[in-house]
Structures are given as structure tokens and as C-alpha cells.
PDB file of C-alpha atoms in Angstrom:
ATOM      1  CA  UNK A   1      -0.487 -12.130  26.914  1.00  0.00           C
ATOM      2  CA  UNK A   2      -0.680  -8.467  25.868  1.00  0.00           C
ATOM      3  CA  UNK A   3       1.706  -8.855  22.920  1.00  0.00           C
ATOM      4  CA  UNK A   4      -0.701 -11.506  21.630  1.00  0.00           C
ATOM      5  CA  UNK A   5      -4.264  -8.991  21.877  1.00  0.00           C
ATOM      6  CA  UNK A   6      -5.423  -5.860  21.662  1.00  0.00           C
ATOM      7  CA  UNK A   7      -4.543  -3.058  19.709  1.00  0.00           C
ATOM      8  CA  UNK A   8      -2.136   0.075  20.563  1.00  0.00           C
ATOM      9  CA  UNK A   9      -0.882   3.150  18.376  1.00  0.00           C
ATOM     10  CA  UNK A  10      -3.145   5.117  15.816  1.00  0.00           C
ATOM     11  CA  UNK A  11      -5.911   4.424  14.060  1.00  0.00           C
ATOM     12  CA  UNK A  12      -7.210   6.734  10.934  1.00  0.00           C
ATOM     13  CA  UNK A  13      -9.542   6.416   7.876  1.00  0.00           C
ATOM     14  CA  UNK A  14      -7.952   8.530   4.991  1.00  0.00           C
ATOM     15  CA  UNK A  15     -10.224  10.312   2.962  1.00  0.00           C
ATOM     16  CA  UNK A  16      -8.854   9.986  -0.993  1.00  0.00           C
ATOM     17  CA  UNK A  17      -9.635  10.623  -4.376  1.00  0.00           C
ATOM     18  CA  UNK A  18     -11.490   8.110  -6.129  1.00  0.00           C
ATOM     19  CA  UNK A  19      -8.374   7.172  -7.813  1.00  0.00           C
ATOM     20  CA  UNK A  20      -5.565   7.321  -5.227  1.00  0.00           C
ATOM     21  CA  UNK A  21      -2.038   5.143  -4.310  1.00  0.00           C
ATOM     22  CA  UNK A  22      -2.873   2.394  -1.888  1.00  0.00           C
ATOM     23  CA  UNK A  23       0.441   0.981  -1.526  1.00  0.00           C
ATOM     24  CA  UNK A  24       4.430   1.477  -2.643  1.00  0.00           C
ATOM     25  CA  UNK A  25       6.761  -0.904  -1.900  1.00  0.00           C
ATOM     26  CA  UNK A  26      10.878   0.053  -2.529  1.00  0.00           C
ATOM     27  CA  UNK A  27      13.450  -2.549  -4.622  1.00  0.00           C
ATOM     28  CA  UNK A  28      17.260  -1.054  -3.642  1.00  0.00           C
ATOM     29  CA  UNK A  29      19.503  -2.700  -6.630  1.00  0.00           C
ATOM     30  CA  UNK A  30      23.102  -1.371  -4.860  1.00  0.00           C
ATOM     31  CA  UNK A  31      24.385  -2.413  -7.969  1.00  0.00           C
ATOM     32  CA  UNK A  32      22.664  -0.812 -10.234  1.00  0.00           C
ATOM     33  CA  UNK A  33      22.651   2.225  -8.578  1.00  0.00           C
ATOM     34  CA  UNK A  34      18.469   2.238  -8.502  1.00  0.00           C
ATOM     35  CA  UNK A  35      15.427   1.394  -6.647  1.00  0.00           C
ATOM     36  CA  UNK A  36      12.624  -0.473  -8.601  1.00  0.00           C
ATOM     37  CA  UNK A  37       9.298   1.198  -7.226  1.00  0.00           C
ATOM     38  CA  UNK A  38       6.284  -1.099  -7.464  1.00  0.00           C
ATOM     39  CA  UNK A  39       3.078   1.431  -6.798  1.00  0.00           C
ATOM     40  CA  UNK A  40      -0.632   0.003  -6.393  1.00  0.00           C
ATOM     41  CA  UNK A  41      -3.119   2.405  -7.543  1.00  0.00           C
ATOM     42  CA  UNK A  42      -6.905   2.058  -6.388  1.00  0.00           C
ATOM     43  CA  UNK A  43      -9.450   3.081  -8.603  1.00  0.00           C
ATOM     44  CA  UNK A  44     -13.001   3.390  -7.469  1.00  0.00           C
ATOM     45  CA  UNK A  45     -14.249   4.673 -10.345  1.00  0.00           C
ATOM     46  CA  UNK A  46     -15.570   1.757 -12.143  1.00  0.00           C
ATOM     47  CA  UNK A  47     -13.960   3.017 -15.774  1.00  0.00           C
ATOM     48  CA  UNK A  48     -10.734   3.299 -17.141  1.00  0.00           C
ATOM     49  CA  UNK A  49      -8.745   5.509 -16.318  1.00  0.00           C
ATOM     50  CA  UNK A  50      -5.520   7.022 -17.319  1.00  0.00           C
ATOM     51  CA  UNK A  51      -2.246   9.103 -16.044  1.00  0.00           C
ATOM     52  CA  UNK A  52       0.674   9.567 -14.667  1.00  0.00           C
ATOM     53  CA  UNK A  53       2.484   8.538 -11.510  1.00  0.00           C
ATOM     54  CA  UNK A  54       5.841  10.697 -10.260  1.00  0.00           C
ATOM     55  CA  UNK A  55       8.448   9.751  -8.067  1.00  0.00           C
ATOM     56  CA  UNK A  56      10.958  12.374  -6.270  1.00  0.00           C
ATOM     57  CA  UNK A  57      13.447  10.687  -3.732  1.00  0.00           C
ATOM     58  CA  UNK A  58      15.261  12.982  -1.865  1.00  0.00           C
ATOM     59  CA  UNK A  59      18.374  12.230   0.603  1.00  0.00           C
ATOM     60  CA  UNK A  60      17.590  13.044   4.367  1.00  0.00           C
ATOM     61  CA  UNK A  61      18.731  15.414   6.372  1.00  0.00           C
ATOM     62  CA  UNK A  62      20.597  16.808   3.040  1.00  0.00           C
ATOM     63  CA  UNK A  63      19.699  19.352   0.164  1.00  0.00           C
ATOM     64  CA  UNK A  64      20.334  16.284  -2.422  1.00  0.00           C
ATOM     65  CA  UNK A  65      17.329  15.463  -4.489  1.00  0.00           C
ATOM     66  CA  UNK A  66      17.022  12.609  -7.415  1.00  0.00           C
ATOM     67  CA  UNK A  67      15.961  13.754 -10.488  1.00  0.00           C
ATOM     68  CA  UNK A  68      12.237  13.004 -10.518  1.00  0.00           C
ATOM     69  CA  UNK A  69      11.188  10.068 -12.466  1.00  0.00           C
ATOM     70  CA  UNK A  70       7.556  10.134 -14.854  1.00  0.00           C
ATOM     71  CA  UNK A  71       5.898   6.976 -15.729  1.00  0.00           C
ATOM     72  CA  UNK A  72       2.255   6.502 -17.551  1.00  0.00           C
ATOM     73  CA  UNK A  73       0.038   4.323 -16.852  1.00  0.00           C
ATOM     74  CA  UNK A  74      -3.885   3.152 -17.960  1.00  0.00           C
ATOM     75  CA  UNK A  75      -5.776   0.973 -15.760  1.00  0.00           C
ATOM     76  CA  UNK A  76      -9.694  -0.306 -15.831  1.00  0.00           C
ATOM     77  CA  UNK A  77      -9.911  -2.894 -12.938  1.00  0.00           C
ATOM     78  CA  UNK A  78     -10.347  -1.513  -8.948  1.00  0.00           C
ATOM     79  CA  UNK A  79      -6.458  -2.550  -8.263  1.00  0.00           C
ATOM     80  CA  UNK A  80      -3.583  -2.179 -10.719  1.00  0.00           C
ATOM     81  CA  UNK A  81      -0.001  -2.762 -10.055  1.00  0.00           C
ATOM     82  CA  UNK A  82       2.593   0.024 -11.711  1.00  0.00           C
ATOM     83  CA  UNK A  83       6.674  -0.470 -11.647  1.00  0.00           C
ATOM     84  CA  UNK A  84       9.169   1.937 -12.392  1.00  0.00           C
ATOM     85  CA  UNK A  85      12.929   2.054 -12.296  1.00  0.00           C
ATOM     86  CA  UNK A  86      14.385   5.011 -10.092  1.00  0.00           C
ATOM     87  CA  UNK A  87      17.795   5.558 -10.962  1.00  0.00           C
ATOM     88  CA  UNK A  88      19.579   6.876  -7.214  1.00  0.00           C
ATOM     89  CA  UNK A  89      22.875   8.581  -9.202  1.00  0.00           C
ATOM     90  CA  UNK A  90      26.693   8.017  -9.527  1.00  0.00           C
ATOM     91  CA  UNK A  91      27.167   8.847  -5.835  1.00  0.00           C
ATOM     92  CA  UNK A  92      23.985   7.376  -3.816  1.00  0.00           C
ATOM     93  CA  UNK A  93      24.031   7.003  -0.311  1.00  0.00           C
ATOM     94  CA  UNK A  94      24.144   3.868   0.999  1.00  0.00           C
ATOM     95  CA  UNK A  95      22.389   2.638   4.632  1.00  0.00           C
ATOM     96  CA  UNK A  96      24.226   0.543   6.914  1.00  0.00           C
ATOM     97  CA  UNK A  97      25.488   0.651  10.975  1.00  0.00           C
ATOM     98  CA  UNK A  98      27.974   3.433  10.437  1.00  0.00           C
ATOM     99  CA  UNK A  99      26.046   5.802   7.559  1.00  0.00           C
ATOM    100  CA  UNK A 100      22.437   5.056   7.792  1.00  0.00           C
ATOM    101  CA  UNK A 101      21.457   7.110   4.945  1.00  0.00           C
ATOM    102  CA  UNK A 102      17.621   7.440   4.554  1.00  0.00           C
ATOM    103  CA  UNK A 103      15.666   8.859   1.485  1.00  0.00           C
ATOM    104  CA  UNK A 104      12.173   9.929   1.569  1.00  0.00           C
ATOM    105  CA  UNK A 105      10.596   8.773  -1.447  1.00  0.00           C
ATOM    106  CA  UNK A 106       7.281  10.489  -3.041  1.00  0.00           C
ATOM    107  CA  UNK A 107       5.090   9.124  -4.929  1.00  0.00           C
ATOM    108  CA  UNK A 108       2.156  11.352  -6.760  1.00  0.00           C
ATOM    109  CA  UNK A 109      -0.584  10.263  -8.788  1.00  0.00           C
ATOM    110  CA  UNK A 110      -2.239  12.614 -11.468  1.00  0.00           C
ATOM    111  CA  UNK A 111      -5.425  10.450 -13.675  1.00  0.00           C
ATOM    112  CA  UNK A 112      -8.306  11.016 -15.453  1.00  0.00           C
ATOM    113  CA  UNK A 113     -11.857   9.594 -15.267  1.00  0.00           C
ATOM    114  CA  UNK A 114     -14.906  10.625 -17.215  1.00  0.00           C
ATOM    115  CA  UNK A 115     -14.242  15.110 -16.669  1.00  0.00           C
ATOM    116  CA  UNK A 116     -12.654  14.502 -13.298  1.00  0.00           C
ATOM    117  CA  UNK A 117      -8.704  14.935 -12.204  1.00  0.00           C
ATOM    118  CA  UNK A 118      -7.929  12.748  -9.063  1.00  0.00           C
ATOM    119  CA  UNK A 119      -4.897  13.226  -6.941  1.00  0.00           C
ATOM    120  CA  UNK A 120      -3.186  11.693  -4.845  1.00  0.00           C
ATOM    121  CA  UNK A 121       0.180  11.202  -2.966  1.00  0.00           C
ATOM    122  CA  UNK A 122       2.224   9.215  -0.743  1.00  0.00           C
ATOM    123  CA  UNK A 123       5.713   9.646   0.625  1.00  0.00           C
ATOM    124  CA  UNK A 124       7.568   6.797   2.040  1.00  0.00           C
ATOM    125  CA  UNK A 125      11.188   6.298   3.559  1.00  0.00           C
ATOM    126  CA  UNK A 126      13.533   3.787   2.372  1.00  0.00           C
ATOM    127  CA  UNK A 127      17.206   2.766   2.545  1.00  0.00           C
ATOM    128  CA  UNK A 128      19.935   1.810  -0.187  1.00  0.00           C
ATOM    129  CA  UNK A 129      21.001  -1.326   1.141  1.00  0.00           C
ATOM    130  CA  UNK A 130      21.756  -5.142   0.663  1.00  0.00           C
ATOM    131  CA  UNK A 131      21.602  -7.529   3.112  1.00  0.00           C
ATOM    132  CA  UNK A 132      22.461 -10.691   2.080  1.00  0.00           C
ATOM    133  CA  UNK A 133      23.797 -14.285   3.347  1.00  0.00           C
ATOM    134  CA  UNK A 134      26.629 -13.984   1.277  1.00  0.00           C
ATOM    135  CA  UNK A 135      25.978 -17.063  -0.838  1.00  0.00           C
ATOM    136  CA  UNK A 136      27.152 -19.095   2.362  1.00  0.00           C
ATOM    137  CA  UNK A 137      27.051 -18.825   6.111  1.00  0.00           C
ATOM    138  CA  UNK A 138      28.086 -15.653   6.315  1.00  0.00           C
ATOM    139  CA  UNK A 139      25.518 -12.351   6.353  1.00  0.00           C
ATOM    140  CA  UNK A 140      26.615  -9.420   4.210  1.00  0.00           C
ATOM    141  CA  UNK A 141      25.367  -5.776   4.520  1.00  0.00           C
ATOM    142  CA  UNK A 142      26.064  -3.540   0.899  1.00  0.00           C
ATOM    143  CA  UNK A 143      28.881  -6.656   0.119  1.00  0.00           C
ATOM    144  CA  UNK A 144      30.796  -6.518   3.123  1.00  0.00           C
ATOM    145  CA  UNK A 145      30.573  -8.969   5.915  1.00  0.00           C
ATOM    146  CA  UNK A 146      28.448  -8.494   8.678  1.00  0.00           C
ATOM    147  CA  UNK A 147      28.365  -9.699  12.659  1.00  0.00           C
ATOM    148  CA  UNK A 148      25.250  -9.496  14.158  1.00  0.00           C
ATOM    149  CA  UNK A 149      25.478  -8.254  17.706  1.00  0.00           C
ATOM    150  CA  UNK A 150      22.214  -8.094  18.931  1.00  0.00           C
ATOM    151  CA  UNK A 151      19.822  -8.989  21.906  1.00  0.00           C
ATOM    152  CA  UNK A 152      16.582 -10.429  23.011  1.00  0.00           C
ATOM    153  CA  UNK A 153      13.407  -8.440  22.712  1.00  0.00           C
ATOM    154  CA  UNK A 154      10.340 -10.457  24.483  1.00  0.00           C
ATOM    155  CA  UNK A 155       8.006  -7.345  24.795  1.00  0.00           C
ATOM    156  CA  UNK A 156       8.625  -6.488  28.324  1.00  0.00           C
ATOM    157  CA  UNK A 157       7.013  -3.455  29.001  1.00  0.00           C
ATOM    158  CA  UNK A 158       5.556  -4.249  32.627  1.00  0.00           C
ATOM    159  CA  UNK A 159       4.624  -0.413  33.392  1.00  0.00           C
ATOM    160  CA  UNK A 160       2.064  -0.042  30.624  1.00  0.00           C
ATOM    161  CA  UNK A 161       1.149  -3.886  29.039  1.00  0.00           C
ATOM    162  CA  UNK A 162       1.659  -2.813  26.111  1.00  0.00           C
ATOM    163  CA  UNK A 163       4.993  -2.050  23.690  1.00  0.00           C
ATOM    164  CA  UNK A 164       5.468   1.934  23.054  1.00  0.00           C
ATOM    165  CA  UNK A 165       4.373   3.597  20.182  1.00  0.00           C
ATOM    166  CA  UNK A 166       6.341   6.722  20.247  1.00  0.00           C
ATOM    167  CA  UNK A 167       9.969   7.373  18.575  1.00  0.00           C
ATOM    168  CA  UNK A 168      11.256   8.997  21.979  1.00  0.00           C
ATOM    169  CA  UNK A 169      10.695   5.671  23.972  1.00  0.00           C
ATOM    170  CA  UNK A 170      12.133   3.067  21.280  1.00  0.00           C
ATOM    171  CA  UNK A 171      15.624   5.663  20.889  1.00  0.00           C
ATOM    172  CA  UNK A 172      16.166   5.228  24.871  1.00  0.00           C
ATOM    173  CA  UNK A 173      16.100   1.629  23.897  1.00  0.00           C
ATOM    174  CA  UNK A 174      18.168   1.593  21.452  1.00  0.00           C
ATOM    175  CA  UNK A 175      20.376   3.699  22.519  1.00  0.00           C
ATOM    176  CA  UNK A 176      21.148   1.535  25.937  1.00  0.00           C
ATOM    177  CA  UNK A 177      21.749  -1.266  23.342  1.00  0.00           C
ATOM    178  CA  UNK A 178      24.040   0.307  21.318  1.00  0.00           C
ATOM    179  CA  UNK A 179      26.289   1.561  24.157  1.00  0.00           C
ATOM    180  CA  UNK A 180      26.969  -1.632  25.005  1.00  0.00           C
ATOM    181  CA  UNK A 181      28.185  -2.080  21.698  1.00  0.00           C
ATOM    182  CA  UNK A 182      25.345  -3.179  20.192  1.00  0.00           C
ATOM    183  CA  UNK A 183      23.464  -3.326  16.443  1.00  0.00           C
ATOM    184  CA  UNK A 184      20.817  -5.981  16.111  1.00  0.00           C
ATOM    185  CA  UNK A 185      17.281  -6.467  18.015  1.00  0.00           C
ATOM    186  CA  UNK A 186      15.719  -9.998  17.881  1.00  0.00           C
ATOM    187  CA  UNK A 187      11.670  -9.534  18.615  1.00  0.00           C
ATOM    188  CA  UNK A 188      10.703 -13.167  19.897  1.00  0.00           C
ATOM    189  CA  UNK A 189       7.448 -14.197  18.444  1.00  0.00           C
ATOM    190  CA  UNK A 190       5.939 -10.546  18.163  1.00  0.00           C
ATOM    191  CA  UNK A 191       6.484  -7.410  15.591  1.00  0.00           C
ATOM    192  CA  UNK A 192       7.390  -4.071  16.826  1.00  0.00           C
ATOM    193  CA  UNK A 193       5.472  -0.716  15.665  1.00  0.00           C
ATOM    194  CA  UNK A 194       6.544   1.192  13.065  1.00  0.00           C
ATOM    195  CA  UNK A 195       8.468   3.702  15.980  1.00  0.00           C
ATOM    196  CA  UNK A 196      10.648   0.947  16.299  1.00  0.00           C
ATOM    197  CA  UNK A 197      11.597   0.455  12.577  1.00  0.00           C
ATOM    198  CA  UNK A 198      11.892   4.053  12.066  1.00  0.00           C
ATOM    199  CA  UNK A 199      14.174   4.906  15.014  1.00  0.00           C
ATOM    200  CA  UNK A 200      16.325   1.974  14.098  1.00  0.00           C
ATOM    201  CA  UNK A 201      16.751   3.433  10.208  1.00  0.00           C
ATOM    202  CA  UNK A 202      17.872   6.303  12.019  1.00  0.00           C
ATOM    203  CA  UNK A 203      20.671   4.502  14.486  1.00  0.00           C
ATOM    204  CA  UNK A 204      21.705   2.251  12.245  1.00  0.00           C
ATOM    205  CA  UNK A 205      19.972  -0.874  13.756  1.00  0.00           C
ATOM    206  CA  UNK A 206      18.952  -4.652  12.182  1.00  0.00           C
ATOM    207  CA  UNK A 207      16.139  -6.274  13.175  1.00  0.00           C
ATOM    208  CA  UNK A 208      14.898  -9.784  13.406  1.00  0.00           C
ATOM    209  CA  UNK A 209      10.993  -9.893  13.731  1.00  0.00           C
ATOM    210  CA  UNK A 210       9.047 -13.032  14.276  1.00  0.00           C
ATOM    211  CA  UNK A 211       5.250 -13.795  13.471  1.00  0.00           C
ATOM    212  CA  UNK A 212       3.034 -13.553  16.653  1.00  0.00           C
ATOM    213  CA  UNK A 213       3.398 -17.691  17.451  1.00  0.00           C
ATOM    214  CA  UNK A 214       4.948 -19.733  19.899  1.00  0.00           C
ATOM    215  CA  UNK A 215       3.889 -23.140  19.403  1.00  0.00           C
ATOM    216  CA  UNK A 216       5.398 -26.694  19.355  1.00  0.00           C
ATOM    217  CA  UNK A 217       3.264 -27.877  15.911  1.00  0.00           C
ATOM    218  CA  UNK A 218       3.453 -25.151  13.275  1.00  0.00           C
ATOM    219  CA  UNK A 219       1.730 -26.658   9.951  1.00  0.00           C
ATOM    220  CA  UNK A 220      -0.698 -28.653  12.072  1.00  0.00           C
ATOM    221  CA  UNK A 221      -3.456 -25.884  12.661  1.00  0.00           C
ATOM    222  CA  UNK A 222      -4.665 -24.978   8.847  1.00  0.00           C
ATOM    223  CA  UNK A 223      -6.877 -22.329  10.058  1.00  0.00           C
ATOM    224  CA  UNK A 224      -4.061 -20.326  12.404  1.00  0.00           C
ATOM    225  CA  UNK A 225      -1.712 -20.987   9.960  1.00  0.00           C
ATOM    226  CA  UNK A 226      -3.765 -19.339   6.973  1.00  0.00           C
ATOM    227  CA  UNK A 227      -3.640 -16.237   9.611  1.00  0.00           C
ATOM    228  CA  UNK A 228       0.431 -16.331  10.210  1.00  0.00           C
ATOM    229  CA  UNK A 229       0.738 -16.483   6.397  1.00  0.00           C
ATOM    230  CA  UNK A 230      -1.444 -13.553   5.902  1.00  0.00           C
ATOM    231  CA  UNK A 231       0.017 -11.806   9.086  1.00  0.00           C
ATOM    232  CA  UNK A 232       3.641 -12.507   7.078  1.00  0.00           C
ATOM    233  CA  UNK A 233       2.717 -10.715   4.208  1.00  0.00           C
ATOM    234  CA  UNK A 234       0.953  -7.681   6.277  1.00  0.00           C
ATOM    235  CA  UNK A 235       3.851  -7.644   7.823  1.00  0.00           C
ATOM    236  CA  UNK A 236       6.232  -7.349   4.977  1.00  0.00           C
ATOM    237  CA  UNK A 237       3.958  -4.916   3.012  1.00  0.00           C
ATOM    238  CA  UNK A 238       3.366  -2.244   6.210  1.00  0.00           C
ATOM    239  CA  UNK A 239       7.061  -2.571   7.315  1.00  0.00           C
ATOM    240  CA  UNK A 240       9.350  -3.729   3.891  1.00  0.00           C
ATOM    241  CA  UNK A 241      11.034  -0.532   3.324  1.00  0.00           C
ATOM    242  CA  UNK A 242      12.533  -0.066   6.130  1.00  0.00           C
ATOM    243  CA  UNK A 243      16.027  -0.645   5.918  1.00  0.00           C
ATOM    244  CA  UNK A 244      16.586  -2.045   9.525  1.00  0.00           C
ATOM    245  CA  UNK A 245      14.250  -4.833   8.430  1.00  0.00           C
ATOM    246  CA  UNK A 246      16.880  -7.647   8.149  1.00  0.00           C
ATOM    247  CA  UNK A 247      14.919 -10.821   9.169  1.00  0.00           C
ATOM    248  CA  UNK A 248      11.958 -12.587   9.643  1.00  0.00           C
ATOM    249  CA  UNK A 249      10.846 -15.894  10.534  1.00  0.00           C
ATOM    250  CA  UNK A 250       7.645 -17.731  11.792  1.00  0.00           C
ATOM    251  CA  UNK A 251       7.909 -17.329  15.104  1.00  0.00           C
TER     252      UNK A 251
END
């Protein structure tokens, strides 16, 4: 099956400063009015190194910028983790079906090692949003309860083989589904590209996503599932900040 093999969208190396931001990952607290920013800074440099990290969110599609934030850090192994608390202001913009407010978050990093300055940034968008289950049975977006009214996605795409990679193709989509009322896409057993996540921040969508099985004896197979634990946290890490990621089970 085509959903199960192969590989579709675009593929890059990124040239970087020995010392450069490998991964940030976005913490809304609604409540606190913040995001906790957790950044992973490479370092290829084999010494120590110190500086300084920056973070400037600013609200899209408006002329509202956050006050940027400045944290220090000092690091000596090839990975090191750095967290910061964003404060998002009195009167931040929260995501949901009806106001899906986006920010675009950048992250710069500025360090030292030996005589050289390294560089390097990374801008990612995110959404001020809880979802939760409400402490019961019932599913909560920002506190208020929410009804999932959603649909089957099974990969489908019988003129290509393969799911669309493109914005333009996953809005006609979603679009169809929410004029019928629509505001939830279930993906059975397969993960949609990051087009789909990022046209659903932008309409106001929730999606379930499942790992890419559809077996009868999960737990059984220690070798495939060492790979659907991996692919689950892959998963999480590539896609996590996107606000229209609700759910996600095994498959």
C-alpha cells in the first residue's frame, strides 16, 4: 500500500553553523498566559561553548509582536537541551475552530567557540491552545467543551498513489469538510504531511493521526514495535506544535 512505502514531499540537507538549533518544541500554558520553549542546540565543535538564544513570537496576519525574550546558556557536549519561559501578554490570542490564532515563533542562536561567532535561526508556528479531556469523558478546547465532528481519512488519493504535499490541495479538502459542517479529520493508521497540519492551523481544524499499523497483535512483534515507538516520537517532535494536532494513537 502506498501510504505504507515510499517517500513524497521535499527533501533538503541544511548547511549550518557549527553550533546551530536542531530542534524547538512549543509548551502553551493558557493559564499562565506563556509558552515554555524547550530549544536543542547542536554543537559540533567539540569545546564548550557559550551564548545566547532569543525568542520573538509574533501574532499572524497582525502587526502584534511579543516582547522578545533573552536567555544564556553554556554547553560542552554535541546536544544540549535549553528552556525558557515566553510570556504571550495580558491579551494573547488564543487558537481554536472559530479564532485560529497562529504565532510564528523565532528562535536565534548567537555562541562562541575558540575566536569564532556561530549563528543560527529557526522560526516555527505554534498555537495558544488547550485541549484537554476535561478530567472526564468530555474533550475541552481553551476550557470550554468540545464536539468533535469529524470524518474518516484512509489516504485515498487514487489519481496520484500518493497523499498531496501542497497547501492548495489539503484547503480543497478541508474546505469540502467543513461545509458540511465539519471540524475534525481522523487519519486511519497513517500521518499526513506537514501541508495538512498547516492548512488545518489555518481553518481551524483537529486532527486525529494514527501510527502507520494495522495489525491484530500490537506488542507481539518487538522489532516493529521498537519502530512505531520511534515513529511516535518522530512524529510528535516534526509535527507537536501544531495546534490542530489533537490526537494520536497507535494505529
Amino acid at each position: 500500500e502506498s501510504r505504507r512505502n515510499g517517500i513524497i514531499g521535499r527533501l533538503e540537507l541544511r548547511a549550518t553553523d557549527p553550533v546551530w538549533i536542531e530542534d524547538v518544541q512549543v509548551y502553551p500554558d493558557i493559564a499562565r498566559r506563556s509558552a515554555m520553549v524547550r530549544v536543542t542546540v547542536g554543537n559540533a565543535t567539540g569545546t564548550r561553548v557559550r551564548g545566547r538564544l532569543t525568542f520573538r513570537a509574533t501574532l499572524v496576519g497582525r502587526d502584534r509582536s511579543i516582547p522578545p525574550l533573552f536567555t544564556g546558556f553554556s554547553a560542552a557536549g554535541d546536544r544540549s537541551v535549553v528552556t525558557a519561559e515566553l510570556p504571550m501578554g495580558d491579551d494573547v490570542a488564543l487558537w481554536d475552530e472559530f479564532a485560529p490564532n497562529l504565532y510564528d515563533l523565532e528562535a536565534r542562536v548567537e555562541a562562541r567557540a575558540g575566536g569564532r561567532v556561530c549563528r543560527d535561526s529557526v522560526t516555527t508556528r505554534f498555537g495558544m491552545r488547550e485541549f484537554t479531556n476535561g478530567g472526564g469523558r468530555q474533550l475541552t478546547l481553551n476550557g470550554r467543551r468540545y464536539f468533535v465532528r469529524g470524518t474518516l481519512e484512509c489516504c485515498i488519493f487514487p489519481l496520484t498513489g500518493y497523499p498531496p504535499t501542497d497547501q492548495r490541495s489539503w484547503l480543497r479538502i478541508m474546505s469540502i469538510a467543513k461545509s458540511y459542517g465539519l471540524n475534525h479529520l481522523r487519519f486511519h493508521s497513517w500521518c499526513p504531511p506537514e501541508a495538512a497540519f498547516a492548512t488545518a492551523d489555518r481553518m481551524g481544524f483537529t486532527f486525529h493521526v494514527e501510527l502507520p499499523q494495522w495489525v491484530g497483535d500490537v506488542g507481539q512483534d518487538p522489532k516493529r514495535d521498537a519502530f512505531i515507538t520511534e515513529e511516535l516520537k518522530r512524529i510528535l517532535d516534526t509535527y507537536g506544535n501544531h495546534p490542530s494536532f489533537a490526537m494520536q494513537c497507535m494505529g
